[in-house]
mmCIF file of C-alpha atoms in Angstrom:
data_model
loop_
_atom_site.group_PDB
_atom_site.id
_atom_site.type_symbol
_atom_site.label_atom_id
_atom_site.label_comp_id
_atom_site.label_asym_id
_atom_site.label_seq_id
_atom_site.Cartn_x
_atom_site.Cartn_y
_atom_site.Cartn_z
ATOM 1 C CA MET A 17 126.296 93.864 97.633
ATOM 2 C CA ALA A 18 124.176 92.938 100.651
ATOM 3 C CA THR A 19 120.382 93.096 100.365
ATOM 4 C CA PRO A 20 118.854 95.228 103.142
ATOM 5 C CA ASN A 21 116.466 93.415 105.486
ATOM 6 C CA SER A 22 113.466 95.706 105.023
ATOM 7 C CA THR A 23 111.171 93.239 106.802
ATOM 8 C CA LEU A 24 113.093 93.383 110.089
ATOM 9 C CA ARG A 25 113.290 97.175 109.861
ATOM 10 C CA ALA A 26 109.521 97.409 109.258
ATOM 11 C CA VAL A 27 108.845 95.147 112.243
ATOM 12 C CA ARG A 28 111.076 97.294 114.480
ATOM 13 C CA LEU A 29 109.393 100.498 113.333
ATOM 14 C CA GLY A 30 106.004 98.873 113.851
ATOM 15 C CA LEU A 31 107.007 98.294 117.476
ATOM 16 C CA LEU A 32 107.877 102.015 117.726
ATOM 17 C CA MET A 33 111.463 101.199 118.719
ATOM 18 C CA SER A 34 114.713 102.918 117.790
ATOM 19 C CA GLN A 35 117.667 100.697 116.960
ATOM 20 C CA ASP A 36 118.984 101.312 120.487
ATOM 21 C CA ASP A 37 115.605 100.396 121.996
ATOM 22 C CA PHE A 38 115.426 97.248 119.876
ATOM 23 C CA ALA A 39 118.933 96.136 120.871
ATOM 24 C CA ARG A 40 118.100 96.700 124.550
ATOM 25 C CA ALA A 41 114.894 94.651 124.193
ATOM 26 C CA VAL A 42 116.859 91.795 122.580
ATOM 27 C CA ARG A 43 119.369 91.839 125.446
ATOM 28 C CA ASP A 44 116.588 91.895 128.042
ATOM 29 C CA ALA A 45 114.787 88.989 126.339
ATOM 30 C CA GLY A 46 117.949 86.904 126.449
ATOM 31 C CA THR A 47 118.555 87.697 130.112
ATOM 32 C CA ARG A 48 115.009 86.701 131.068
ATOM 33 C CA VAL A 49 115.425 83.182 129.667
ATOM 34 C CA GLY A 50 118.950 82.695 130.971
ATOM 35 C CA GLN A 51 120.623 83.114 127.575
ATOM 36 C CA PRO A 52 122.323 86.523 127.759
ATOM 37 C CA ASN A 53 123.520 88.172 124.568
ATOM 38 C CA ASP A 54 125.470 91.254 123.564
ATOM 39 C CA ALA A 55 123.001 92.899 121.173
ATOM 40 C CA ASN A 56 123.763 96.544 120.484
ATOM 41 C CA LYS A 57 122.783 99.243 118.001
ATOM 42 C CA ARG A 58 125.599 98.305 115.624
ATOM 43 C CA LEU A 59 124.404 94.681 115.491
ATOM 44 C CA VAL A 60 120.856 95.814 114.690
ATOM 45 C CA GLN A 61 122.287 98.003 111.920
ATOM 46 C CA ARG A 62 124.163 94.993 110.486
ATOM 47 C CA TRP A 63 120.968 92.906 110.525
ATOM 48 C CA GLU A 64 118.910 95.588 108.827
ATOM 49 C CA SER A 65 121.555 96.432 106.222
ATOM 50 C CA GLY A 66 121.953 92.753 105.311
ATOM 51 C CA GLU A 67 125.623 92.842 106.329
ATOM 52 C CA THR A 68 124.825 89.998 108.726
ATOM 53 C CA GLY A 69 122.655 87.555 106.795
ATOM 54 C CA ALA A 70 121.429 85.502 109.752
ATOM 55 C CA PRO A 71 121.587 85.867 113.540
ATOM 56 C CA ARG A 72 123.137 83.225 115.759
ATOM 57 C CA PRO A 73 120.594 81.027 117.597
ATOM 58 C CA VAL A 74 120.953 82.935 120.880
ATOM 59 C CA TYR A 75 119.899 86.106 119.049
ATOM 60 C CA ALA A 76 117.239 84.319 116.992
ATOM 61 C CA ARG A 77 115.433 83.185 120.151
ATOM 62 C CA ALA A 78 115.550 86.679 121.622
ATOM 63 C CA LEU A 79 114.306 88.205 118.360
ATOM 64 C CA GLU A 80 111.307 85.875 118.376
ATOM 65 C CA THR A 81 110.505 86.914 121.942
ATOM 66 C CA VAL A 82 110.748 90.643 121.200
ATOM 67 C CA THR A 83 108.789 90.633 117.928
ATOM 68 C CA GLY A 84 106.309 87.851 118.639
ATOM 69 C CA LEU A 85 107.168 86.418 115.202
ATOM 70 C CA PRO A 86 109.011 83.243 114.154
ATOM 71 C CA ILE A 87 112.560 83.895 112.973
ATOM 72 C CA GLU A 88 111.548 82.637 109.513
ATOM 73 C CA SER A 89 109.254 85.680 109.165
ATOM 74 C CA LEU A 90 111.874 88.329 109.949
ATOM 75 C CA GLY A 91 113.403 88.557 106.496
ATOM 76 C CA PHE A 92 116.885 87.158 107.061
ATOM 77 C CA ALA A 93 118.560 86.102 103.822
ATOM 78 C CA GLY A 94 120.804 83.333 105.140
ATOM 79 C CA SER A 95 120.238 80.124 107.044
ATOM 80 C CA VAL A 96 119.235 80.387 110.685
ATOM 81 C CA PRO A 97 120.197 77.152 112.501
ATOM 82 C CA PHE A 98 117.702 76.903 115.310
ATOM 83 C CA ALA A 99 116.844 73.947 117.547
ATOM 84 C CA ARG A 100 113.186 73.960 118.564
ATOM 85 C CA VAL A 101 111.321 72.003 121.212
ATOM 86 C CA ALA A 102 108.568 69.714 119.949
ATOM 87 C CA GLY A 103 106.209 67.370 121.787
ATOM 88 C CA ASP A 104 107.276 63.721 121.658
ATOM 89 C CA GLY A 105 103.717 62.408 121.851
ATOM 90 C CA HIS A 106 104.320 60.822 125.258
ATOM 91 C CA GLY A 107 103.935 63.796 127.548
ATOM 92 C CA GLY A 108 107.527 64.956 127.145
ATOM 93 C CA HIS A 109 109.459 66.852 124.516
ATOM 94 C CA ASP A 110 112.314 66.414 122.074
ATOM 95 C CA MET A 111 114.676 68.846 120.411
ATOM 96 C CA GLU A 112 113.762 69.339 116.766
ATOM 97 C CA PRO A 113 116.685 70.887 114.874
ATOM 98 C CA THR A 114 115.760 72.997 111.871
ATOM 99 C CA THR A 115 117.788 74.988 109.398
ATOM 100 C CA PRO A 116 115.344 77.089 107.371
ATOM 101 C CA THR A 117 116.688 79.079 104.461
ATOM 102 C CA ILE A 118 114.889 82.392 104.036
ATOM 103 C CA PRO A 119 115.290 84.082 100.678
ATOM 104 C CA ALA A 120 115.226 87.873 100.716
ATOM 105 C CA GLY A 121 112.619 89.961 98.957
ATOM 106 C CA PRO A 122 108.956 89.315 98.083
ATOM 107 C CA GLN A 123 108.936 85.624 99.059
ATOM 108 C CA SER A 124 110.045 86.316 102.629
ATOM 109 C CA GLU A 125 107.384 89.028 102.887
ATOM 110 C CA ALA A 126 104.765 86.544 101.706
ATOM 111 C CA GLN A 127 105.920 84.091 104.370
ATOM 112 C CA ALA A 128 105.438 86.790 107.011
ATOM 113 C CA GLY A 129 101.931 87.357 105.666
ATOM 114 C CA ARG A 130 101.039 83.707 106.235
ATOM 115 C CA ARG A 131 101.336 83.841 110.011
ATOM 116 C CA ASN A 132 98.241 82.848 111.965
ATOM 117 C CA HIS A 133 96.045 85.802 112.926
ATOM 118 C CA SER A 134 93.609 83.882 115.132
ATOM 119 C CA GLY A 135 92.789 85.548 118.440
ATOM 120 C CA VAL A 136 90.983 88.501 119.964
ATOM 121 C CA TRP A 137 91.241 91.843 118.155
ATOM 122 C CA LEU A 138 89.840 95.308 118.816
ATOM 123 C CA SER A 139 87.826 96.516 115.828
ATOM 124 C CA ARG A 140 87.403 100.281 115.403
ATOM 125 C CA TYR A 141 85.791 102.068 112.481
ATOM 126 C CA GLU A 142 84.599 105.621 111.884
ATOM 127 C CA TYR A 143 81.472 106.799 110.061
ATOM 128 C CA PHE A 144 79.520 109.993 109.452
ATOM 129 C CA SER A 145 75.836 110.206 110.313
ATOM 130 C CA SER A 146 74.101 112.599 107.925
ATOM 131 C CA GLY A 147 70.963 112.551 110.077
ATOM 132 C CA ARG A 148 72.912 113.730 113.118
ATOM 133 C CA ASP A 149 75.485 115.735 111.126
ATOM 134 C CA SER A 150 78.357 114.294 113.128
ATOM 135 C CA ALA A 151 81.101 111.655 113.006
ATOM 136 C CA PHE A 152 80.947 108.559 115.227
ATOM 137 C CA VAL A 153 83.153 105.591 116.146
ATOM 138 C CA GLY A 154 82.058 101.955 116.284
ATOM 139 C CA GLN A 155 84.073 99.584 118.469
ATOM 140 C CA HIS A 156 83.854 95.828 119.045
ATOM 141 C CA TYR A 157 86.065 93.105 120.434
ATOM 142 C CA VAL A 158 86.077 90.452 117.711
ATOM 143 C CA VAL A 159 87.320 86.880 117.596
ATOM 144 C CA ILE A 160 89.278 86.093 114.436
ATOM 145 C CA LEU A 161 89.720 82.489 113.340
ATOM 146 C CA GLN A 162 92.067 81.667 110.472
ATOM 147 C CA HIS A 163 91.667 78.659 108.173
ATOM 148 C CA GLY A 164 94.325 78.723 105.484
ATOM 149 C CA ASN A 165 94.124 82.182 103.946
ATOM 150 C CA ARG A 166 90.555 82.794 105.139
ATOM 151 C CA LEU A 167 89.763 84.926 108.188
ATOM 152 C CA THR A 168 86.374 84.989 109.888
ATOM 153 C CA ALA A 169 85.656 87.610 112.540
ATOM 154 C CA ARG A 170 82.694 87.635 114.917
ATOM 155 C CA SER A 171 82.104 90.233 117.628
ATOM 156 C CA LEU A 172 81.768 89.196 121.257
ATOM 157 C CA PRO A 173 78.159 89.836 122.313
ATOM 158 C CA GLY A 174 79.034 91.919 125.361
ATOM 159 C CA SER A 175 81.255 94.315 123.414
ATOM 160 C CA SER A 176 78.392 96.021 121.538
ATOM 161 C CA ASP A 177 74.634 95.984 121.022
ATOM 162 C CA SER A 178 75.254 95.736 117.266
ATOM 163 C CA PRO A 179 76.699 92.320 116.263
ATOM 164 C CA LEU A 180 79.479 92.564 113.660
ATOM 165 C CA THR A 181 80.862 89.911 111.317
ATOM 166 C CA MET A 182 83.674 89.979 108.764
ATOM 167 C CA ASP A 183 84.796 87.431 106.191
ATOM 168 C CA LEU A 184 88.233 88.124 104.742
ATOM 169 C CA GLU A 185 90.800 86.552 102.466
ATOM 170 C CA ILE A 186 94.434 87.348 103.221
ATOM 171 C CA ASP A 187 97.014 87.591 100.451
ATOM 172 C CA GLY A 188 100.463 88.502 101.738
ATOM 173 C CA HIS A 189 99.993 91.750 103.633
ATOM 174 C CA VAL A 190 96.521 92.541 102.239
ATOM 175 C CA ALA A 191 93.182 91.356 103.652
ATOM 176 C CA THR A 192 90.071 91.834 101.503
ATOM 177 C CA GLY A 193 86.473 90.862 102.136
ATOM 178 C CA THR A 194 83.060 91.820 103.424
ATOM 179 C CA TRP A 195 81.493 93.066 106.663
ATOM 180 C CA THR A 196 77.972 92.954 108.090
ATOM 181 C CA GLU A 197 76.542 94.755 111.117
ATOM 182 C CA GLN A 198 73.073 94.300 112.609
ATOM 183 C CA THR A 199 72.315 97.525 114.482
ATOM 184 C CA ALA A 200 70.577 97.520 117.865
ATOM 185 C CA THR A 201 66.792 97.460 117.685
ATOM 186 C CA ASP A 202 66.510 100.247 120.278
ATOM 187 C CA GLY A 203 69.329 102.318 118.767
ATOM 188 C CA TYR A 204 69.333 105.219 116.321
ATOM 189 C CA TYR A 205 69.225 102.929 113.274
ATOM 190 C CA ARG A 206 66.377 100.795 114.672
ATOM 191 C CA GLY A 207 67.768 97.384 113.870
ATOM 192 C CA ALA A 208 68.797 98.156 110.292
ATOM 193 C CA ARG A 209 71.262 95.738 108.752
ATOM 194 C CA TYR A 210 74.265 97.245 106.981
ATOM 195 C CA HIS A 211 76.929 95.485 104.941
ATOM 196 C CA GLY A 212 79.717 96.297 102.541
ATOM 197 C CA ALA A 213 83.325 95.666 101.516
ATOM 198 C CA ILE A 214 86.571 96.140 103.400
ATOM 199 C CA GLN A 215 90.270 96.099 102.562
ATOM 200 C CA LEU A 216 93.033 96.193 105.168
ATOM 201 C CA LEU A 217 96.819 96.328 105.070
ATOM 202 C CA VAL A 218 98.436 93.950 107.577
ATOM 203 C CA GLU A 219 101.455 95.484 109.292
ATOM 204 C CA PRO A 220 104.633 93.336 109.243
ATOM 205 C CA THR A 221 104.349 92.861 113.006
ATOM 206 C CA GLY A 222 100.989 91.146 112.486
ATOM 207 C CA ARG A 223 99.589 93.213 115.365
ATOM 208 C CA ARG A 224 97.522 95.721 113.417
ATOM 209 C CA MET A 225 95.452 95.898 110.235
ATOM 210 C CA THR A 226 94.433 99.273 108.851
ATOM 211 C CA GLY A 227 92.337 100.210 105.848
ATOM 212 C CA LYS A 228 88.900 101.357 104.744
ATOM 213 C CA TRP A 229 85.328 100.150 104.560
ATOM 214 C CA VAL A 230 82.786 100.800 101.818
ATOM 215 C CA GLY A 231 79.034 100.573 102.380
ATOM 216 C CA PHE A 232 75.664 102.102 101.598
ATOM 217 C CA GLY A 233 73.956 104.733 103.718
ATOM 218 C CA LYS A 234 70.382 105.655 104.674
ATOM 219 C CA GLU A 235 70.069 107.965 101.683
ATOM 220 C CA PHE A 236 70.945 105.146 99.254
ATOM 221 C CA ASP A 237 74.439 106.505 98.723
ATOM 222 C CA VAL A 238 77.793 104.777 98.990
ATOM 223 C CA ASN A 239 80.009 105.831 101.887
ATOM 224 C CA THR A 240 83.519 104.991 103.030
ATOM 225 C CA GLY A 241 85.648 105.462 106.135
ATOM 226 C CA PRO A 242 88.694 104.217 108.060
ATOM 227 C CA TRP A 243 88.778 100.828 109.781
ATOM 228 C CA GLN A 244 91.430 99.390 112.078
ATOM 229 C CA LEU A 245 91.933 96.041 113.808
ATOM 230 C CA THR A 246 94.392 95.925 116.719
ATOM 231 C CA PHE A 247 95.646 92.613 118.122
ATOM 232 C CA GLN A 248 94.792 91.920 121.786
ATOM 233 C CA ASP A 249 95.347 88.227 122.617
ATOM 234 C CA ALA A 250 96.250 85.063 120.675
ATOM 235 C CA SER A 251 94.159 82.858 122.953
ATOM 236 C CA THR A 252 90.538 82.009 122.151
ATOM 237 C CA ASN A 253 89.837 79.898 125.239
ATOM 238 C CA LYS A 254 86.769 80.427 127.408
ATOM 239 C CA ALA A 255 88.541 82.521 130.040
ATOM 240 C CA THR A 256 90.060 84.897 127.462
ATOM 241 C CA LEU A 257 86.772 85.415 125.645
ATOM 242 C CA ALA A 258 85.042 86.115 128.949
ATOM 243 C CA ALA A 259 87.674 88.732 129.800
ATOM 244 C CA TYR A 260 87.026 90.588 126.518
ATOM 245 C CA ASN A 261 83.259 90.173 126.517
ATOM 246 C CA LYS A 262 82.794 93.799 127.514
ATOM 247 C CA ARG A 263 82.567 97.203 125.888
ATOM 248 C CA PRO A 264 85.910 98.583 124.727
ATOM 249 C CA GLU A 265 87.084 101.742 126.412
ATOM 250 C CA ALA A 266 86.463 104.864 124.349
#
């Protein structure tokens, strides 16, 4: 009996696509690079049910384009023969054939969780101010750098008057760690420094992390609230950081 490809299905749902939408996107991706394919809803159903253990290379390339993930992270149970282009060290490139074998189940999900999350992300958390008796939202553009399974996040200075840092450890689809925020000296909290713990679930697409923060309040109590990180750009070059060094739109 075939093992369903729950990873591919989760990625598709994370992209908010129906099976028809997903098939159309795969066809469009192939057309754009001059490698047309015949993806349709029935083919997507075969992939997700496990009836088709591995896509042919022409589909594998299109799937990578649509999902933004390497084919090895999409949960296919069989071998996916796929020739990749690699630098030859002399200014040119060579074809590097690979034939990865992706086992189904927890191991393939762990492989998906090991993708690199470096880049610019939009951080958004919610908190309740007892002094003002109202809920508020804190937003920052943050730069995440990944070293192994460690993630460090630092807010861009122009995105908020309150610098934010996070230090996380990622294990599969779960990121756990700490956060610190230095509030603005001329703001409501008068430069107070707050810190606490955070745990986030990483969606299979790798484009969003959602969870909760825990931290202390002004009245020496422990509070909690929702926190979300949304992927913006994989680049961390000077031009990209300058483009995001601004306040996020409300």
